CSV table of C-alpha atoms in Angstrom, one decimal:
chain,number,residue,atom,x,y,z
A,1,MET,CA,16.5,-23.2,-39.6
A,2,PRO,CA,15.0,-26.7,-39.3
A,3,TRP,CA,11.3,-26.5,-38.6
A,4,LYS,CA,11.7,-28.4,-35.3
A,5,LEU,CA,14.1,-25.8,-34.0
A,6,THR,CA,11.8,-23.0,-35.2
A,7,CYS,CA,8.8,-24.6,-33.5
A,8,PHE,CA,10.8,-25.1,-30.4
A,9,LEU,CA,11.9,-21.5,-30.2
A,10,ILE,CA,8.5,-20.0,-31.1
A,11,CYS,CA,6.4,-22.4,-29.1
A,12,GLY,CA,8.8,-22.2,-26.2
A,13,ALA,CA,8.7,-18.4,-26.4
A,14,LEU,CA,4.9,-18.5,-26.4
A,15,VAL,CA,4.8,-20.7,-23.3
A,16,VAL,CA,7.4,-18.7,-21.3
A,17,ALA,CA,5.9,-15.4,-22.3
A,18,GLY,CA,2.4,-16.3,-21.6
A,19,GLY,CA,3.1,-17.6,-18.1
A,20,ALA,CA,5.3,-14.8,-17.0
A,21,ALA,CA,2.7,-12.1,-16.8
A,22,MET,CA,3.7,-10.6,-13.5
A,23,ALA,CA,7.2,-11.7,-12.5
A,24,HIS,CA,10.8,-10.6,-12.6
A,25,HIS,CA,11.8,-14.1,-13.4
A,26,SER,CA,10.8,-16.7,-16.0
A,27,PHE,CA,8.1,-19.3,-15.2
A,28,ALA,CA,9.4,-21.8,-17.8
A,29,MET,CA,10.6,-24.0,-15.0
A,30,PHE,CA,7.0,-24.6,-14.2
A,31,ASP,CA,5.0,-26.9,-16.5
A,32,GLN,CA,2.1,-24.6,-17.4
A,33,GLN,CA,0.7,-27.1,-20.0
A,34,ASN,CA,0.2,-29.9,-17.5
A,35,LEU,CA,-1.4,-28.5,-14.4
A,36,ILE,CA,-2.0,-30.8,-11.4
A,37,ASP,CA,-4.5,-30.7,-8.5
A,38,LEU,CA,-3.2,-30.7,-5.0
A,39,GLU,CA,-5.2,-31.0,-1.8
A,40,GLY,CA,-3.6,-30.4,1.5
A,41,VAL,CA,-3.1,-28.5,4.7
A,42,VAL,CA,-1.5,-25.1,4.8
A,43,LYS,CA,1.6,-25.4,6.7
A,44,GLU,CA,2.7,-21.8,6.2
A,45,PHE,CA,1.6,-18.8,4.1
A,46,ARG,CA,4.6,-16.6,3.4
A,47,TYR,CA,3.3,-13.1,2.5
A,48,SER,CA,6.8,-12.0,1.5
A,49,ALA,CA,8.8,-10.4,-1.3
A,50,PRO,CA,9.4,-11.0,-4.1
A,51,HIS,CA,6.6,-13.6,-4.3
A,52,ALA,CA,4.2,-15.1,-1.8
A,53,PHE,CA,4.5,-18.8,-1.0
A,54,ILE,CA,2.1,-21.4,0.1
A,55,ILE,CA,3.8,-24.2,2.0
A,56,LEU,CA,1.4,-27.1,1.7
A,57,ASP,CA,1.4,-30.5,3.4
A,58,VAL,CA,0.0,-33.1,1.0
A,59,LYS,CA,-0.9,-36.6,2.2
A,60,GLN,CA,0.4,-39.3,-0.1
A,61,GLU,CA,-1.3,-42.6,-0.9
A,62,ASP,CA,1.0,-44.4,1.5
A,63,GLY,CA,0.0,-42.0,4.3
A,64,THR,CA,3.2,-40.1,4.4
A,65,ILE,CA,3.2,-36.3,4.1
A,66,GLU,CA,5.0,-34.5,1.3
A,67,THR,CA,5.6,-30.8,1.7
A,68,TRP,CA,5.2,-28.7,-1.4
A,69,ILE,CA,6.4,-25.2,-2.0
A,70,LEU,CA,4.1,-23.2,-4.2
A,71,GLU,CA,5.1,-19.8,-5.6
A,72,GLY,CA,2.5,-17.1,-6.4
A,73,VAL,CA,2.5,-13.5,-7.3
A,74,SER,CA,3.9,-10.7,-5.2
A,75,PRO,CA,2.2,-9.6,-1.9
A,76,SER,CA,1.4,-6.2,-3.4
A,77,ALA,CA,-0.4,-7.9,-6.4
A,78,LEU,CA,-2.3,-10.1,-4.0
A,79,THR,CA,-3.2,-7.1,-1.8
A,80,ARG,CA,-4.7,-5.4,-4.9
A,81,GLU,CA,-6.9,-8.4,-5.4
A,82,GLY,CA,-8.1,-8.3,-1.8
A,83,TRP,CA,-5.7,-10.8,-0.1
A,84,SER,CA,-3.8,-10.2,3.1
A,85,ARG,CA,-1.3,-12.2,5.0
A,86,GLU,CA,-4.3,-13.7,7.0
A,87,THR,CA,-6.1,-14.9,3.9
A,88,LEU,CA,-4.6,-18.3,4.4
A,89,ASN,CA,-3.7,-19.7,7.8
A,90,PRO,CA,-1.8,-22.7,9.0
A,91,GLY,CA,-4.1,-25.7,9.4
A,92,GLU,CA,-6.6,-24.7,6.8
A,93,GLN,CA,-7.4,-27.2,4.1
A,94,ILE,CA,-7.2,-26.0,0.5
A,95,LYS,CA,-7.4,-27.3,-3.0
A,96,VAL,CA,-5.1,-25.7,-5.5
A,97,LYS,CA,-4.3,-26.3,-9.2
A,98,VAL,CA,-0.6,-25.7,-9.8
A,99,ALA,CA,1.9,-25.8,-12.6
A,100,PRO,CA,4.5,-28.2,-11.2
A,101,LEU,CA,8.3,-27.9,-11.5
A,102,ARG,CA,9.4,-29.7,-14.6
A,103,SER,CA,11.9,-31.6,-12.6
A,104,GLY,CA,9.2,-33.5,-10.6
A,105,ALA,CA,10.4,-32.0,-7.3
A,106,PRO,CA,7.5,-30.9,-5.0
A,107,GLY,CA,7.3,-27.3,-6.1
A,108,GLY,CA,5.0,-25.3,-8.3
A,109,TRP,CA,3.3,-22.1,-9.3
A,110,TRP,CA,-0.2,-21.0,-8.3
A,111,THR,CA,-2.5,-18.2,-9.3
A,112,ILE,CA,-5.3,-16.6,-7.3
A,113,ASP,CA,-8.1,-18.1,-9.4
A,114,LYS,CA,-6.9,-21.6,-8.8
A,115,VAL,CA,-7.1,-21.7,-5.0
A,116,ASN,CA,-10.2,-22.9,-3.1
A,117,PHE,CA,-10.9,-23.7,0.5
A,118,ARG,CA,-12.1,-27.2,1.0
A,119,ASP,CA,-14.9,-26.0,3.2
A,120,GLY,CA,-16.4,-23.9,0.4
A,121,ARG,CA,-15.5,-20.4,1.7
A,122,PRO,CA,-14.8,-17.9,-1.0
A,123,VAL,CA,-11.2,-16.9,-1.8
A,124,PRO,CA,-10.7,-13.2,-2.5
A,125,GLY,CA,-10.3,-12.5,-6.2
A,126,ASN,CA,-11.4,-16.0,-7.1
A,127,PRO,CA,-14.8,-15.9,-8.9
B,1,MET,CA,22.3,51.3,12.1
B,2,LEU,CA,24.3,48.2,11.7
B,3,TYR,CA,21.3,46.3,13.1
B,4,ARG,CA,19.0,47.9,10.6
B,5,PHE,CA,21.3,47.0,7.7
B,6,SER,CA,21.5,43.5,8.9
B,7,THR,CA,17.8,43.2,9.2
B,8,GLY,CA,17.4,44.5,5.7
B,9,ALA,CA,20.0,42.2,4.3
B,10,VAL,CA,18.4,39.2,6.0
B,11,ALA,CA,15.0,40.3,4.7
B,12,LEU,CA,16.4,40.5,1.2
B,13,VAL,CA,18.1,37.1,1.4
B,14,ALA,CA,14.8,35.7,2.7
B,15,LEU,CA,12.8,37.2,-0.1
B,16,THR,CA,15.3,35.8,-2.6
B,17,LEU,CA,15.2,32.4,-1.1
B,18,ALA,CA,11.4,32.5,-1.0
B,19,GLY,CA,11.3,33.4,-4.6
B,20,ALA,CA,13.6,30.5,-5.5
B,21,VAL,CA,11.5,28.1,-3.4
B,22,ALA,CA,8.3,29.4,-5.0
B,23,GLN,CA,9.9,28.7,-8.4
B,24,ALA,CA,11.0,25.3,-7.4
B,25,HIS,CA,7.5,24.4,-6.3
B,26,ASP,CA,5.5,26.0,-9.1
B,27,GLU,CA,3.5,22.9,-9.8
B,28,THR,CA,1.3,24.7,-12.3
B,29,LYS,CA,4.1,24.6,-14.9
B,30,TYR,CA,4.4,20.8,-14.8
B,31,PRO,CA,2.0,18.0,-15.6
B,32,ASP,CA,0.4,16.4,-12.6
B,33,LEU,CA,2.1,13.0,-12.4
B,34,ARG,CA,1.2,12.2,-8.8
B,35,GLY,CA,-0.2,8.8,-7.9
B,36,GLN,CA,0.8,5.2,-8.6
B,37,TRP,CA,1.6,4.2,-12.2
B,38,SER,CA,1.0,0.5,-13.0
B,39,ARG,CA,1.5,-1.3,-16.3
B,40,GLY,CA,-1.9,-2.9,-16.1
B,41,LYS,CA,-2.7,-6.5,-16.5
B,42,GLY,CA,-0.6,-7.1,-19.6
B,43,GLY,CA,2.5,-9.1,-19.8
B,44,ALA,CA,6.0,-8.0,-18.8
B,45,GLN,CA,7.6,-8.3,-22.3
B,46,TRP,CA,9.5,-5.2,-23.3
B,47,ASP,CA,7.3,-4.3,-26.3
B,48,GLN,CA,3.8,-4.3,-24.8
B,49,SER,CA,2.2,-4.2,-28.3
B,50,LYS,CA,3.5,-7.6,-29.3
B,51,PRO,CA,3.6,-11.0,-27.6
B,52,GLY,CA,6.7,-12.1,-25.8
B,53,GLY,CA,9.6,-14.1,-27.1
B,54,LEU,CA,10.6,-14.1,-30.7
B,55,ARG,CA,7.4,-12.4,-31.7
B,56,GLN,CA,8.8,-9.2,-30.2
B,57,GLU,CA,10.6,-9.0,-33.5
B,58,VAL,CA,13.7,-7.3,-32.0
B,59,PRO,CA,16.0,-5.8,-34.7
B,60,LEU,CA,19.0,-7.6,-33.4
B,61,THR,CA,22.2,-8.3,-35.3
B,62,PRO,CA,22.7,-11.9,-36.3
B,63,GLU,CA,25.2,-12.4,-33.5
B,64,TYR,CA,22.8,-11.1,-30.9
B,65,GLN,CA,19.8,-12.8,-32.4
B,66,ALA,CA,21.6,-16.1,-31.8
B,67,ILE,CA,22.3,-15.1,-28.2
B,68,TYR,CA,18.6,-14.3,-27.8
B,69,GLU,CA,17.5,-17.6,-29.2
B,70,ALA,CA,19.9,-19.4,-26.9
B,71,ASN,CA,18.4,-17.5,-24.0
B,72,ILE,CA,14.9,-18.6,-24.9
B,73,LYS,CA,16.1,-22.1,-25.4
B,74,ALA,CA,17.7,-22.0,-21.9
B,75,GLU,CA,14.6,-20.5,-20.4
B,76,PHE,CA,12.4,-23.2,-21.9
B,77,SER,CA,14.5,-25.8,-20.3
B,78,GLY,CA,14.3,-24.1,-16.9
B,79,GLY,CA,17.5,-22.1,-16.9
B,80,GLU,CA,17.7,-18.3,-16.8
B,81,ALA,CA,21.3,-17.5,-16.1
B,82,TYR,CA,20.9,-14.7,-18.6
B,83,ASN,CA,18.4,-13.0,-16.3
B,84,PRO,CA,20.3,-11.6,-13.2
B,85,GLN,CA,17.0,-10.1,-12.0
B,86,ALA,CA,15.9,-13.6,-11.1
B,87,VAL,CA,18.4,-13.4,-8.2
B,88,CYS,CA,17.3,-9.9,-7.2
B,89,MET,CA,19.9,-8.0,-9.2
B,90,PRO,CA,18.6,-4.6,-10.2
B,91,SER,CA,16.7,-4.4,-13.5
B,92,GLY,CA,18.6,-1.3,-14.5
B,93,MET,CA,17.6,0.9,-17.5
B,94,PRO,CA,15.5,0.4,-19.4
B,95,ARG,CA,13.9,-2.7,-17.8
B,96,MET,CA,13.1,-0.8,-14.6
B,97,MET,CA,10.5,1.0,-16.7
B,98,ILE,CA,8.5,-2.2,-17.2
B,99,ALA,CA,6.9,-1.4,-13.8
B,100,TYR,CA,6.7,-4.8,-12.3
B,101,GLU,CA,5.5,-2.9,-9.3
B,102,PRO,CA,3.9,0.6,-9.6
B,103,LEU,CA,6.1,3.6,-10.3
B,104,GLU,CA,6.0,6.9,-8.5
B,105,VAL,CA,7.1,10.0,-10.4
B,106,ILE,CA,8.2,12.9,-8.3
B,107,VAL,CA,8.7,16.2,-10.1
B,108,THR,CA,10.8,19.0,-8.8
B,109,ALA,CA,12.3,21.9,-10.7
B,110,ASP,CA,15.8,20.5,-10.9
B,111,VAL,CA,15.3,16.8,-10.9
B,112,THR,CA,12.4,14.4,-11.7
B,113,TYR,CA,12.7,11.2,-9.6
B,114,ILE,CA,11.2,7.9,-10.5
B,115,ARG,CA,10.8,5.5,-7.7
B,116,VAL,CA,10.6,1.8,-8.6
B,117,ASP,CA,9.7,-0.3,-5.6
B,118,HIS,CA,10.5,-3.5,-7.5
B,119,MET,CA,14.1,-4.2,-6.7
B,120,SER,CA,14.1,-0.9,-4.7
B,121,GLU,CA,15.4,1.1,-7.7
B,122,PHE,CA,15.5,4.8,-8.2
B,123,ARG,CA,16.0,7.1,-11.2
B,124,ARG,CA,17.2,10.7,-11.1
B,125,ILE,CA,16.5,12.7,-14.3
B,126,TYR,CA,18.3,16.0,-14.0
B,127,THR,CA,16.4,18.9,-15.5
B,128,ASP,CA,18.6,21.7,-14.2
B,129,GLY,CA,20.2,22.4,-17.6
B,130,ARG,CA,23.5,20.7,-16.8
B,131,SER,CA,25.8,19.3,-19.5
B,132,TRP,CA,27.0,15.8,-19.7
B,133,PRO,CA,29.9,15.2,-17.3
B,134,GLY,CA,33.2,14.4,-18.9
B,135,LYS,CA,33.4,11.0,-17.2
B,136,ILE,CA,30.4,9.1,-15.7
B,137,ASP,CA,30.7,6.0,-13.6
B,138,ALA,CA,28.3,3.5,-15.0
B,139,THR,CA,25.3,2.5,-12.9
B,140,PHE,CA,22.4,0.2,-13.4
B,141,ALA,CA,20.0,3.1,-13.6
B,142,GLY,CA,22.4,5.1,-15.7
B,143,TYR,CA,22.8,8.9,-15.8
B,144,SER,CA,19.8,10.7,-17.1
B,145,ILE,CA,19.5,14.3,-18.3
B,146,GLY,CA,16.0,15.6,-19.1
B,147,LYS,CA,14.3,18.6,-20.5
B,148,TRP,CA,10.7,19.7,-20.0
B,149,VAL,CA,9.0,20.8,-23.2
B,150,ASP,CA,5.9,22.9,-23.7
B,151,GLN,CA,4.7,21.4,-27.0
B,152,ASP,CA,1.5,23.3,-27.4
B,153,GLY,CA,2.7,26.6,-26.1
B,154,ASP,CA,0.1,26.9,-23.3
B,155,GLY,CA,2.6,27.8,-20.7
B,156,ARG,CA,2.6,24.3,-19.2
B,157,TYR,CA,5.1,21.6,-19.9
B,158,ASP,CA,3.7,18.5,-21.7
B,159,VAL,CA,6.7,16.2,-22.4
B,160,LEU,CA,9.7,15.2,-20.5
B,161,GLU,CA,12.5,14.3,-23.0
B,162,VAL,CA,15.2,12.2,-21.4
B,163,GLU,CA,18.5,10.8,-22.5
B,164,THR,CA,20.2,8.1,-20.4
B,165,ARG,CA,23.8,7.1,-20.8
B,166,ALA,CA,26.3,5.1,-18.8
B,167,VAL,CA,24.1,2.1,-18.0
B,168,ARG,CA,26.1,-0.9,-16.7
B,169,GLY,CA,25.3,-4.6,-17.2
B,170,PRO,CA,24.6,-7.3,-16.8
B,171,HIS,CA,21.0,-6.6,-17.9
B,172,ALA,CA,18.3,-7.6,-20.4
B,173,TYR,CA,15.2,-5.9,-21.7
B,174,ASP,CA,12.9,-8.5,-20.2
B,175,HIS,CA,12.6,-11.9,-18.7
B,176,ASN,CA,12.9,-13.6,-22.1
B,177,GLY,CA,16.4,-12.3,-22.3
B,178,VAL,CA,16.5,-9.9,-25.1
B,179,PRO,CA,20.2,-9.0,-24.9
B,180,PHE,CA,22.2,-5.9,-24.9
B,181,HIS,CA,25.6,-5.6,-26.5
B,182,LYS,CA,28.3,-6.7,-24.1
B,183,ASP,CA,30.1,-3.3,-24.6
B,184,ASN,CA,27.5,-1.6,-22.4
B,185,GLN,CA,27.4,1.4,-24.6
B,186,ALA,CA,23.6,1.5,-24.9
B,187,VAL,CA,21.9,4.9,-24.9
B,188,PHE,CA,18.2,5.4,-24.3
B,189,LYS,CA,16.0,8.4,-25.4
B,190,GLU,CA,12.6,8.8,-23.8
B,191,ARG,CA,9.5,11.0,-24.2
B,192,ILE,CA,7.3,10.8,-21.1
B,193,TYR,CA,3.9,12.4,-21.3
B,194,LEU,CA,0.3,12.2,-20.2
B,195,ASP,CA,-2.3,11.0,-22.8
B,196,LYS,CA,-4.1,14.0,-24.2
B,197,GLY,CA,-7.4,12.3,-23.9
B,198,ASN,CA,-7.0,10.6,-20.5
B,199,PRO,CA,-4.7,12.2,-17.9
B,200,ASP,CA,-4.7,9.0,-15.9
B,201,ILE,CA,-2.7,7.3,-18.7
B,202,MET,CA,1.0,8.0,-19.0
B,203,ARG,CA,3.2,6.9,-21.9
B,204,ASP,CA,6.9,6.5,-22.2
B,205,GLU,CA,8.3,6.3,-25.7
B,206,ILE,CA,11.7,4.6,-25.2
B,207,THR,CA,14.2,4.4,-28.0
B,208,SER,CA,17.1,2.0,-27.4
B,209,ILE,CA,20.3,2.7,-29.3
B,210,ASP,CA,22.7,-0.2,-28.9
B,211,ASN,CA,25.3,-2.0,-30.9
B,212,ALA,CA,23.4,-5.3,-30.6
B,213,LEU,CA,20.6,-3.7,-32.7
B,214,THR,CA,20.6,-3.1,-36.4
B,215,ARG,CA,18.6,0.2,-35.9
B,216,PRO,CA,17.2,2.2,-33.0
B,217,TRP,CA,14.4,0.2,-31.4
B,218,MET,CA,11.5,2.3,-30.1
B,219,VAL,CA,8.7,0.9,-28.0
B,220,THR,CA,5.9,2.8,-26.2
B,221,ARG,CA,5.1,1.7,-22.7
B,222,THR,CA,1.8,2.6,-21.1
B,223,TYR,CA,1.0,3.2,-17.4
B,224,TYR,CA,-2.3,3.6,-15.6
B,225,ARG,CA,-2.8,5.9,-12.7
B,226,ASN,CA,-4.1,4.9,-9.3
B,227,ARG,CA,-4.8,8.1,-7.2
B,228,ASN,CA,-5.6,6.1,-4.1
B,229,THR,CA,-2.1,5.2,-3.4
B,230,SER,CA,-1.0,2.4,-1.1
B,231,TRP,CA,2.7,1.5,-1.3
B,232,TYR,CA,4.2,-1.8,-0.4
B,233,GLU,CA,7.7,-2.6,0.7
B,234,HIS,CA,9.3,-4.9,-1.9
B,235,ILE,CA,12.6,-6.3,-0.7
B,236,CYS,CA,13.5,-8.9,-3.3
B,237,VAL,CA,16.0,-10.8,-1.2
B,238,GLU,CA,13.6,-11.3,1.6
B,239,ASP,CA,12.4,-14.7,0.4
B,240,ASN,CA,13.6,-15.3,-3.1
B,241,HIS,CA,13.7,-19.0,-4.0
B,242,HIS,CA,15.4,-18.7,-7.3
B,243,VAL,CA,19.1,-19.6,-7.4
B,244,ILE,CA,21.5,-19.4,-10.3
B,245,ILE,CA,24.8,-21.3,-9.9
B,246,GLY,CA,27.0,-21.2,-13.0
B,247,LYS,CA,24.5,-21.6,-15.9
B,248,GLU,CA,22.1,-23.7,-13.9
B,249,SER,CA,18.9,-22.4,-12.2
B,250,TYR,CA,17.6,-24.1,-9.1
B,251,PHE,CA,14.7,-23.6,-6.8
B,252,LEU,CA,14.8,-23.6,-3.0
B,253,SER,CA,12.6,-25.8,-0.8
B,254,PRO,CA,10.9,-24.3,2.2
B,255,ASP,CA,13.9,-25.4,4.3
B,256,GLY,CA,16.4,-23.7,1.9
B,257,LEU,CA,17.5,-26.9,0.2
B,258,LEU,CA,18.3,-26.9,-3.5
B,259,MET,CA,15.6,-28.4,-5.8
B,260,PRO,CA,16.1,-29.2,-9.5
B,261,THR,CA,14.1,-27.2,-12.0
B,262,ARG,CA,14.3,-29.6,-14.9
B,263,LYS,CA,14.5,-33.4,-15.3
B,264,ASP,CA,18.0,-34.9,-14.8
B,265,GLN,CA,19.5,-31.6,-13.8
B,266,PRO,CA,23.0,-32.0,-12.4
B,267,PRO,CA,23.6,-30.7,-8.9
B,268,PRO,CA,26.2,-27.9,-8.4
B,269,ASP,CA,29.8,-28.8,-8.5
B,270,LEU,CA,30.9,-29.5,-4.8
B,271,LYS,CA,34.6,-29.9,-5.4
B,272,PHE,CA,35.4,-27.4,-2.7
B,273,PHE,CA,33.5,-29.3,-0.1
B,274,SER,CA,35.5,-32.0,1.7
B,275,GLN,CA,32.8,-34.2,3.1
B,276,ALA,CA,31.5,-37.1,1.1
B,277,ARG,CA,28.2,-36.6,-0.6
B,278,LYS,CA,25.3,-38.5,0.9
């Protein structure tokens, strides 16, 4: 097997395996090697199965709003970490580091330890 | 007289039934498996003792190794058509034992049930001494017959030995797409028991026997007990944003519009739609 293909398979397997710690689907569609920082206003927090979602309005440089959809772990996993469906509420401003969709579309993957309120309030499970 | 006889007969039947019920609920004969069983913080690869992907070192035949590598390659480029669970299909056996969500084990004399909230799945392991039926309609969970074993002879069962047949596809061992043979003839043998040194740890030695493998593949999965149970409803189709069309995987926007998951991904074929594309 050519070394490039070998590396692709092994390196790829490491990436997809490492990021998929909790889910029923692969996370390879999210670029976990190149995280990006987003700041915005929570439009909606969906505490729903199979995974919770933050719908985040992010202001662009030209003043327009781009709505991002950010997938997290399951509500049951969040609950075990001290979250509830009221942890995030519409209108609240947050900063979050996400693994963006590889396509460049406004979607991504977030984890508990990478979410912060802009006003400095602590987020459950986030040291 | 007739009344007396009837009363006696009723009493006898009642006593017999009471005895049967008492036997059915004789918990002292069985290990205490109550509570929530989680897989811990580890990954969701099939063999927990090894990293995911190719480092699972699955003993696949060359044909199925090639399929596995193709699945990983597809996954790395954002596709997961090999993974029906991404669109909320049942995990089936043996993947349901990964415990994406905690398991609940309910022991009765005739059947041990395993509730799997993830994908709302359910196993019945018959321990009533039945034989294999002549014909079994294949299901995702398969048909399981078990036998309780008292290994150390202390009068209490230690191990539940299980064999599962008639598991239907499509399915895979885990999200990396370790494949099963397409003939769907896989058989699984399990030994489920509590850790001798820590009764809050449960192990399941699962041996897969499948024509895609060069030899039986045994892994041991470990579960950790939480006695303060709190169960969550987990209905996968409630808000799943992963879509597979053909061999392409897409993601749904908040409004339910298709989003690409990789650069230059083609949209679905719309040939059955008459209106012009915008």
